[in-house]
């Protein structure tokens, strides 16, 4: 998996949103800190990290939630959009379409030693060949003795035409030698020699090749493990060697990939392809939307949001919170709350976590039978008037007999329910308004950590 570390941290963060009971300033602050930590660990430049998270925070705090989605979904969307925004500056049309407009279309790959130019030459050839483009590759690397053989072997394996001249020492002459033959192809990919650094010598060599080849597209190949320093490199190659796009390789093997991706995205040489392994198939056209969606695990997240929504709608939680704070908590609320909890895990465990319930010293066997009891409560409540449900205090004497008879249960069952209600209400009143939210958050986290969800 590409950028596994970053992906896991960001997924964890977004799952926190999904699991949180309320979207509030505290959650947003925590989210922003989490994202900062995750990006810094992926070697994203501090300044850029601050910029991204500042935008996320501002939008999360100020923007109104669109009517069609929940607050949580909105928050997740903001994170998604801002990350895409940072990776996606400078939109472009698909290279495949561009290639079809000119024959031969010439792509030149440049970069430092070991960045992955030769491997990527093979990968690109394979990529476009599979899309019906008649492709040839040519090596102009006269520096490394093995460069010729390496590309020749790759070309053979993927079955594309290969050109090169082991005896010739001048890269531009090699290209000239085969220029006529290369005109027969839709696409020509030119592999070049690297150096340890962008030296004057390399600049000179590439400028000469540029003049001779006149590539339609020059890509800088960068290894992801250089992290945020990719920005300097991309800028330097852009300024000196006419590079208009970047291919980041080895994203499969480094924790710093996020840094190199975001660094290049902010230069004038945006990332166009990524290399995700050593094999010729391990190449992807870089599309920020899909990429960020995958990193954030949007598919899984949507499922989680959906699941949480089923158990507790935002309106529900807000209403319950409101009622508790005002002390308006009634039997119907107690019942609704129990039903919602039931969807989230085994009831015996959940009961412990409902404010008041845990401390209410409910006998063990009572808890055991709670699921059955809840069903009976429903019958009991069906036999109550609206007034009785809203103000259970009026349920005394004759009413007790009437309700238990009407519901087909017993008077002790009803007394039990009322006792539980009184205990809950008493304990809820005792809780300070400020601590309530914290308690509920804690309770939800405990519950979900326990058994509720699988990711
Ligand atoms: P060049 O000097 O720029 O031509 O680099 P090469 O193409 O020879 O690649 C250098 C090394 O990096 C080779 O061992 C490749 O197998 C490896 N490599 C290139 N791209 C990737 C990639 O996307 N993932 C991984 N894991 N290795 C890669
Ligand atoms: Mg090479």
Short mmCIF file of C-alpha atoms in Angstrom, two decimals, residues 23-173:
data_model
loop_
_atom_site.label_atom_id
_atom_site.label_comp_id
_atom_site.label_asym_id
_atom_site.label_seq_id
_atom_site.Cartn_x
_atom_site.Cartn_y
_atom_site.Cartn_z
CA UNK A 23 -18.86 18.09 16.22
CA UNK A 24 -17.53 20.90 18.38
CA UNK A 25 -14.47 23.14 18.67
CA UNK A 26 -12.71 20.57 20.78
CA UNK A 27 -13.10 17.89 18.14
CA UNK A 28 -11.97 20.27 15.39
CA UNK A 29 -8.87 21.27 17.35
CA UNK A 30 -8.02 17.66 17.97
CA UNK A 31 -8.54 16.85 14.32
CA UNK A 32 -6.25 19.66 13.21
CA UNK A 33 -3.52 18.53 15.60
CA UNK A 34 -3.82 14.94 14.39
CA UNK A 35 -3.54 15.99 10.75
CA UNK A 36 -0.53 18.16 11.51
CA UNK A 37 1.20 15.28 13.23
CA UNK A 38 0.42 12.88 10.37
CA UNK A 39 1.68 15.25 7.68
CA UNK A 40 4.85 16.15 9.57
CA UNK A 41 5.62 12.47 10.00
CA UNK A 42 5.31 12.11 6.25
CA UNK A 43 7.94 14.86 5.90
CA UNK A 44 5.61 17.53 4.62
CA UNK A 45 7.17 20.97 4.98
CA UNK A 46 6.13 22.67 8.23
CA UNK A 47 4.98 25.81 6.45
CA UNK A 48 2.76 23.80 4.14
CA UNK A 49 1.39 21.77 7.04
CA UNK A 50 0.39 24.97 8.80
CA UNK A 51 -1.19 26.33 5.66
CA UNK A 52 -3.26 23.21 5.03
CA UNK A 53 -4.45 22.85 8.59
CA UNK A 54 -5.19 26.55 8.94
CA UNK A 55 -7.53 26.31 5.98
CA UNK A 56 -9.16 23.17 7.35
CA UNK A 57 -9.70 24.77 10.74
CA UNK A 58 -11.06 28.02 9.37
CA UNK A 59 -13.53 26.26 7.14
CA UNK A 60 -14.55 23.78 9.83
CA UNK A 61 -15.27 26.53 12.32
CA UNK A 62 -16.88 29.07 10.02
CA UNK A 63 -18.52 27.30 7.14
CA UNK A 64 -22.14 26.40 7.45
CA UNK A 65 -22.96 22.74 6.92
CA UNK A 66 -24.88 22.20 3.67
CA UNK A 67 -28.42 20.99 4.30
CA UNK A 68 -27.94 17.70 2.48
CA UNK A 69 -25.14 16.34 4.64
CA UNK A 70 -24.37 15.91 8.33
CA UNK A 71 -21.84 17.97 10.26
CA UNK A 72 -19.51 15.01 10.38
CA UNK A 73 -19.69 14.43 6.66
CA UNK A 74 -19.06 18.10 6.11
CA UNK A 75 -15.97 17.99 8.28
CA UNK A 76 -14.62 14.95 6.45
CA UNK A 77 -15.31 16.68 3.14
CA UNK A 78 -13.34 19.74 4.19
CA UNK A 79 -10.31 17.62 5.03
CA UNK A 80 -10.63 15.80 1.72
CA UNK A 81 -11.05 18.96 -0.34
CA UNK A 82 -8.15 20.77 1.26
CA UNK A 83 -5.77 17.86 0.76
CA UNK A 84 -6.86 17.54 -2.86
CA UNK A 85 -6.43 21.26 -3.25
CA UNK A 86 -2.83 21.03 -2.11
CA UNK A 87 -2.05 18.09 -4.34
CA UNK A 88 -3.98 19.25 -7.33
CA UNK A 89 -2.88 22.74 -8.22
CA UNK A 90 -2.43 23.00 -11.97
CA UNK A 91 -4.99 20.72 -13.55
CA UNK A 92 -4.07 19.16 -16.87
CA UNK A 93 -5.58 17.01 -19.56
CA UNK A 94 -4.74 13.36 -19.81
CA UNK A 95 -1.38 12.56 -21.33
CA UNK A 96 -2.95 9.84 -23.44
CA UNK A 97 -5.10 12.40 -25.25
CA UNK A 98 -2.09 14.65 -25.77
CA UNK A 99 -0.05 11.80 -27.20
CA UNK A 100 -2.75 11.09 -29.76
CA UNK A 101 -2.47 14.61 -31.17
CA UNK A 102 1.12 14.31 -32.45
CA UNK A 103 3.34 11.70 -34.09
CA UNK A 104 5.80 10.90 -32.71
CA UNK A 105 5.04 12.33 -29.29
CA UNK A 106 8.32 12.55 -27.39
CA UNK A 107 8.64 12.10 -23.64
CA UNK A 108 12.06 12.64 -22.09
CA UNK A 109 12.84 11.44 -18.57
CA UNK A 110 15.49 13.26 -16.58
CA UNK A 111 16.71 13.02 -12.99
CA UNK A 112 19.49 12.07 -10.64
CA UNK A 113 21.22 8.69 -10.33
CA UNK A 114 19.01 5.92 -9.09
CA UNK A 115 15.83 7.97 -9.05
CA UNK A 116 14.12 5.41 -11.28
CA UNK A 117 14.39 6.86 -14.82
CA UNK A 118 15.17 3.62 -16.61
CA UNK A 119 12.59 1.64 -14.65
CA UNK A 120 10.00 4.35 -15.30
CA UNK A 121 10.86 4.45 -19.02
CA UNK A 122 9.81 0.81 -19.13
CA UNK A 123 6.73 1.42 -17.00
CA UNK A 124 5.53 4.32 -19.17
CA UNK A 125 6.14 2.36 -22.37
CA UNK A 126 4.15 -0.51 -20.93
CA UNK A 127 1.38 1.84 -19.78
CA UNK A 128 0.87 3.45 -23.18
CA UNK A 129 1.42 0.31 -25.19
CA UNK A 130 -1.46 -1.24 -23.26
CA UNK A 131 -3.57 1.72 -24.30
CA UNK A 132 -2.96 1.08 -27.97
CA UNK A 133 -0.04 3.46 -28.52
CA UNK A 134 2.81 2.23 -30.76
CA UNK A 135 5.75 2.88 -28.48
CA UNK A 136 9.56 2.88 -28.71
CA UNK A 137 12.18 3.50 -26.03
CA UNK A 138 15.70 4.81 -26.53
CA UNK A 139 18.59 5.06 -24.09
CA UNK A 140 20.94 8.03 -24.23
CA UNK A 141 22.68 7.08 -20.97
CA UNK A 142 26.35 6.86 -21.90
CA UNK A 143 27.46 7.13 -18.29
CA UNK A 144 26.52 3.83 -16.82
CA UNK A 145 27.86 0.77 -18.64
CA UNK A 146 24.82 -1.30 -17.68
CA UNK A 147 22.24 1.33 -18.67
CA UNK A 148 21.94 0.02 -22.23
CA UNK A 149 21.36 -3.60 -21.18
CA UNK A 150 18.93 -2.64 -18.45
CA UNK A 151 16.57 -0.84 -20.80
CA UNK A 152 17.02 -3.39 -23.57
CA UNK A 153 15.94 -6.17 -21.25
CA UNK A 154 12.95 -4.25 -19.99
CA UNK A 155 11.87 -3.40 -23.54
CA UNK A 156 12.09 -7.03 -24.55
CA UNK A 157 9.98 -8.09 -21.60
CA UNK A 158 7.16 -5.69 -22.38
CA UNK A 159 7.61 -6.13 -26.11
CA UNK A 160 8.30 -2.56 -27.24
CA UNK A 161 10.94 -1.39 -29.71
CA UNK A 162 14.33 -0.52 -28.25
CA UNK A 163 17.03 1.82 -29.61
CA UNK A 164 20.55 2.61 -28.40
CA UNK A 165 24.23 2.59 -29.34
CA UNK A 166 26.75 1.18 -26.87
CA UNK A 167 29.71 2.65 -28.78
CA UNK A 168 28.53 6.22 -29.07
CA UNK A 169 29.45 8.53 -26.16
CA UNK A 170 27.43 11.60 -27.11
CA UNK A 171 23.75 11.38 -26.05
CA UNK A 172 22.49 13.82 -28.70
CA UNK A 173 24.25 11.87 -31.45
#
